[in-house]
Amino acid sequence: MNGKDRRNKILNIIMHRNEPIKAKTLGEMMSVSRQVIVGDIALLRAEGHDIFASDRGYLMHHLKNRYVAKVAVDHSEKETEKELRTLVDLGIHILDVSVDHKVYGILSGQLNIKTHEDIDAFMNALEAPLSALTQGVHVHTLSCPNEASYQDALRLLDNLNILIRND
């Protein structure tokens, strides 16, 4: 199989999965090394495919019929889990986190948190949140079932006193 065919097959696999798939697994499926897969993913991203990486593997967000928006929050590390559970309980997927660092500019990390199991895995792996670089201030990209759930999220985050309001 040539590289283009392999990348098309990789893209097809990732597009039709709801759970991440590791580069090692894709490599085994394609009979190539993990590093070849990493290169293929880079080429697919360069072509404009929204493939996200997490510690659990690669995935694509299925954003069709979902409301995508950002939310700015400010809270301590202790409040991280409560923030995430509040959002997930509304059916919201937390796609990423970003901070505006005074030296490095915008730094971001893919989260891809959709379930309580994802939150547990994230919290267990977390050594220090990215927001520690900005004393708790950070922005999430959210994929919401609809705009109403996004508005509910804003209200609940405001009730938790962690929402950065734009008024």
PDB file of C-alpha atoms in Angstrom, residues 56-164:
ATOM      1  CA  ARG A  56      -5.236   8.069  24.520  1.00  0.00           C
ATOM      2  CA  GLY A  57      -4.671   8.451  20.780  1.00  0.00           C
ATOM      3  CA  TYR A  58      -6.009  10.250  17.727  1.00  0.00           C
ATOM      4  CA  LEU A  59      -9.585  11.213  17.000  1.00  0.00           C
ATOM      5  CA  MET A  60     -11.699  13.606  15.001  1.00  0.00           C
ATOM      6  CA  HIS A  61     -14.441  15.619  16.587  1.00  0.00           C
ATOM      7  CA  HIS A  62     -17.835  15.036  15.092  1.00  0.00           C
ATOM      8  CA  LEU A  63     -19.060  18.616  15.244  1.00  0.00           C
ATOM      9  CA  LYS A  64     -21.932  18.270  12.824  1.00  0.00           C
ATOM     10  CA  ASN A  65     -25.163  19.385  14.490  1.00  0.00           C
ATOM     11  CA  ARG A  66     -23.268  20.649  17.558  1.00  0.00           C
ATOM     12  CA  TYR A  67     -22.750  24.171  18.840  1.00  0.00           C
ATOM     13  CA  VAL A  68     -19.051  25.015  19.237  1.00  0.00           C
ATOM     14  CA  ALA A  69     -18.020  27.952  21.399  1.00  0.00           C
ATOM     15  CA  LYS A  70     -15.332  29.114  23.776  1.00  0.00           C
ATOM     16  CA  VAL A  71     -15.582  29.902  27.461  1.00  0.00           C
ATOM     17  CA  ALA A  72     -13.084  31.801  29.613  1.00  0.00           C
ATOM     18  CA  VAL A  73     -12.746  30.770  33.236  1.00  0.00           C
ATOM     19  CA  ASP A  74     -10.564  31.493  36.235  1.00  0.00           C
ATOM     20  CA  HIS A  75     -10.224  29.012  39.081  1.00  0.00           C
ATOM     21  CA  SER A  76      -7.809  27.146  41.282  1.00  0.00           C
ATOM     22  CA  GLU A  77      -6.473  23.686  40.526  1.00  0.00           C
ATOM     23  CA  LYS A  78      -8.799  22.306  43.230  1.00  0.00           C
ATOM     24  CA  GLU A  79     -11.825  23.418  41.202  1.00  0.00           C
ATOM     25  CA  THR A  80     -10.752  21.729  37.951  1.00  0.00           C
ATOM     26  CA  GLU A  81     -12.708  18.524  38.444  1.00  0.00           C
ATOM     27  CA  LYS A  82     -15.894  20.359  39.452  1.00  0.00           C
ATOM     28  CA  GLU A  83     -15.620  22.546  36.334  1.00  0.00           C
ATOM     29  CA  LEU A  84     -15.198  19.532  34.043  1.00  0.00           C
ATOM     30  CA  ARG A  85     -18.017  17.522  35.652  1.00  0.00           C
ATOM     31  CA  THR A  86     -20.366  20.510  35.410  1.00  0.00           C
ATOM     32  CA  LEU A  87     -19.768  20.708  31.661  1.00  0.00           C
ATOM     33  CA  VAL A  88     -19.881  16.965  30.949  1.00  0.00           C
ATOM     34  CA  ASP A  89     -23.146  16.656  32.897  1.00  0.00           C
ATOM     35  CA  LEU A  90     -24.674  19.007  30.302  1.00  0.00           C
ATOM     36  CA  GLY A  91     -23.551  16.743  27.439  1.00  0.00           C
ATOM     37  CA  ILE A  92     -20.728  19.122  26.595  1.00  0.00           C
ATOM     38  CA  HIS A  93     -17.404  17.906  25.248  1.00  0.00           C
ATOM     39  CA  ILE A  94     -14.354  19.867  26.403  1.00  0.00           C
ATOM     40  CA  LEU A  95     -12.171  19.870  23.296  1.00  0.00           C
ATOM     41  CA  ASP A  96      -9.159  21.830  24.495  1.00  0.00           C
ATOM     42  CA  VAL A  97      -7.666  24.298  26.939  1.00  0.00           C
ATOM     43  CA  SER A  98      -5.543  27.345  26.148  1.00  0.00           C
ATOM     44  CA  VAL A  99      -3.765  30.049  28.096  1.00  0.00           C
ATOM     45  CA  ASP A 100      -2.220  33.341  27.050  1.00  0.00           C
ATOM     46  CA  HIS A 101       1.293  33.180  28.482  1.00  0.00           C
ATOM     47  CA  LYS A 102       3.154  36.469  28.846  1.00  0.00           C
ATOM     48  CA  VAL A 103       6.305  35.098  27.199  1.00  0.00           C
ATOM     49  CA  TYR A 104       5.173  32.282  24.906  1.00  0.00           C
ATOM     50  CA  GLY A 105       1.798  33.639  23.791  1.00  0.00           C
ATOM     51  CA  ILE A 106      -1.085  31.220  23.299  1.00  0.00           C
ATOM     52  CA  LEU A 107      -0.350  27.728  24.589  1.00  0.00           C
ATOM     53  CA  SER A 108      -2.956  25.008  24.185  1.00  0.00           C
ATOM     54  CA  GLY A 109      -3.549  21.376  24.886  1.00  0.00           C
ATOM     55  CA  GLN A 110      -6.075  18.918  23.516  1.00  0.00           C
ATOM     56  CA  LEU A 111      -8.388  17.514  26.196  1.00  0.00           C
ATOM     57  CA  ASN A 112     -11.153  15.677  24.322  1.00  0.00           C
ATOM     58  CA  ILE A 113     -13.126  15.096  27.516  1.00  0.00           C
ATOM     59  CA  LYS A 114     -16.627  13.716  26.936  1.00  0.00           C
ATOM     60  CA  THR A 115     -17.366  11.426  29.879  1.00  0.00           C
ATOM     61  CA  HIS A 116     -16.816  11.053  33.604  1.00  0.00           C
ATOM     62  CA  GLU A 117     -14.323   8.290  32.783  1.00  0.00           C
ATOM     63  CA  ASP A 118     -12.377  10.794  30.660  1.00  0.00           C
ATOM     64  CA  ILE A 119     -12.383  13.218  33.600  1.00  0.00           C
ATOM     65  CA  ASP A 120     -11.117  10.512  35.962  1.00  0.00           C
ATOM     66  CA  ALA A 121      -8.305   9.590  33.567  1.00  0.00           C
ATOM     67  CA  PHE A 122      -7.387  13.246  33.079  1.00  0.00           C
ATOM     68  CA  MET A 123      -7.378  14.010  36.792  1.00  0.00           C
ATOM     69  CA  ASN A 124      -5.276  10.914  37.551  1.00  0.00           C
ATOM     70  CA  ALA A 125      -2.707  11.869  34.911  1.00  0.00           C
ATOM     71  CA  LEU A 126      -2.657  15.595  35.731  1.00  0.00           C
ATOM     72  CA  GLU A 127       0.512  16.818  37.374  1.00  0.00           C
ATOM     73  CA  ALA A 128      -0.180  20.532  36.967  1.00  0.00           C
ATOM     74  CA  PRO A 129      -2.844  22.188  34.834  1.00  0.00           C
ATOM     75  CA  LEU A 130      -1.851  24.446  31.969  1.00  0.00           C
ATOM     76  CA  SER A 131      -3.750  27.204  33.767  1.00  0.00           C
ATOM     77  CA  ALA A 132      -1.113  27.148  36.525  1.00  0.00           C
ATOM     78  CA  LEU A 133       0.985  29.249  34.130  1.00  0.00           C
ATOM     79  CA  THR A 134      -1.624  32.019  34.255  1.00  0.00           C
ATOM     80  CA  GLN A 135      -2.752  31.785  37.885  1.00  0.00           C
ATOM     81  CA  GLY A 136      -5.919  29.913  36.893  1.00  0.00           C
ATOM     82  CA  VAL A 137      -7.087  31.897  33.860  1.00  0.00           C
ATOM     83  CA  HIS A 138      -7.787  29.725  30.812  1.00  0.00           C
ATOM     84  CA  VAL A 139     -10.115  29.217  27.852  1.00  0.00           C
ATOM     85  CA  HIS A 140     -11.869  26.032  26.724  1.00  0.00           C
ATOM     86  CA  THR A 141     -13.315  25.198  23.334  1.00  0.00           C
ATOM     87  CA  LEU A 142     -16.595  23.409  23.951  1.00  0.00           C
ATOM     88  CA  SER A 143     -18.713  21.237  21.691  1.00  0.00           C
ATOM     89  CA  CYS A 144     -22.271  21.526  22.984  1.00  0.00           C
ATOM     90  CA  PRO A 145     -25.431  19.651  21.983  1.00  0.00           C
ATOM     91  CA  ASN A 146     -26.993  23.036  21.184  1.00  0.00           C
ATOM     92  CA  GLU A 147     -26.757  26.724  22.033  1.00  0.00           C
ATOM     93  CA  ALA A 148     -29.130  26.314  24.983  1.00  0.00           C
ATOM     94  CA  SER A 149     -26.734  23.883  26.675  1.00  0.00           C
ATOM     95  CA  TYR A 150     -23.928  26.390  26.139  1.00  0.00           C
ATOM     96  CA  GLN A 151     -26.016  29.086  27.822  1.00  0.00           C
ATOM     97  CA  ASP A 152     -26.746  26.646  30.673  1.00  0.00           C
ATOM     98  CA  ALA A 153     -23.009  26.052  31.014  1.00  0.00           C
ATOM     99  CA  LEU A 154     -22.325  29.787  31.246  1.00  0.00           C
ATOM    100  CA  ARG A 155     -24.966  30.134  33.937  1.00  0.00           C
ATOM    101  CA  LEU A 156     -23.621  27.204  35.971  1.00  0.00           C
ATOM    102  CA  LEU A 157     -19.995  28.327  35.652  1.00  0.00           C
ATOM    103  CA  ASP A 158     -21.067  31.796  36.731  1.00  0.00           C
ATOM    104  CA  ASN A 159     -22.834  30.268  39.760  1.00  0.00           C
ATOM    105  CA  LEU A 160     -19.536  28.532  40.613  1.00  0.00           C
ATOM    106  CA  ASN A 161     -17.858  31.971  40.432  1.00  0.00           C
ATOM    107  CA  ILE A 162     -15.329  30.803  37.870  1.00  0.00           C
ATOM    108  CA  LEU A 163     -16.748  32.301  34.659  1.00  0.00           C
ATOM    109  CA  ILE A 164     -14.915  35.300  33.264  1.00  0.00           C
TER     110      ILE A 164
END
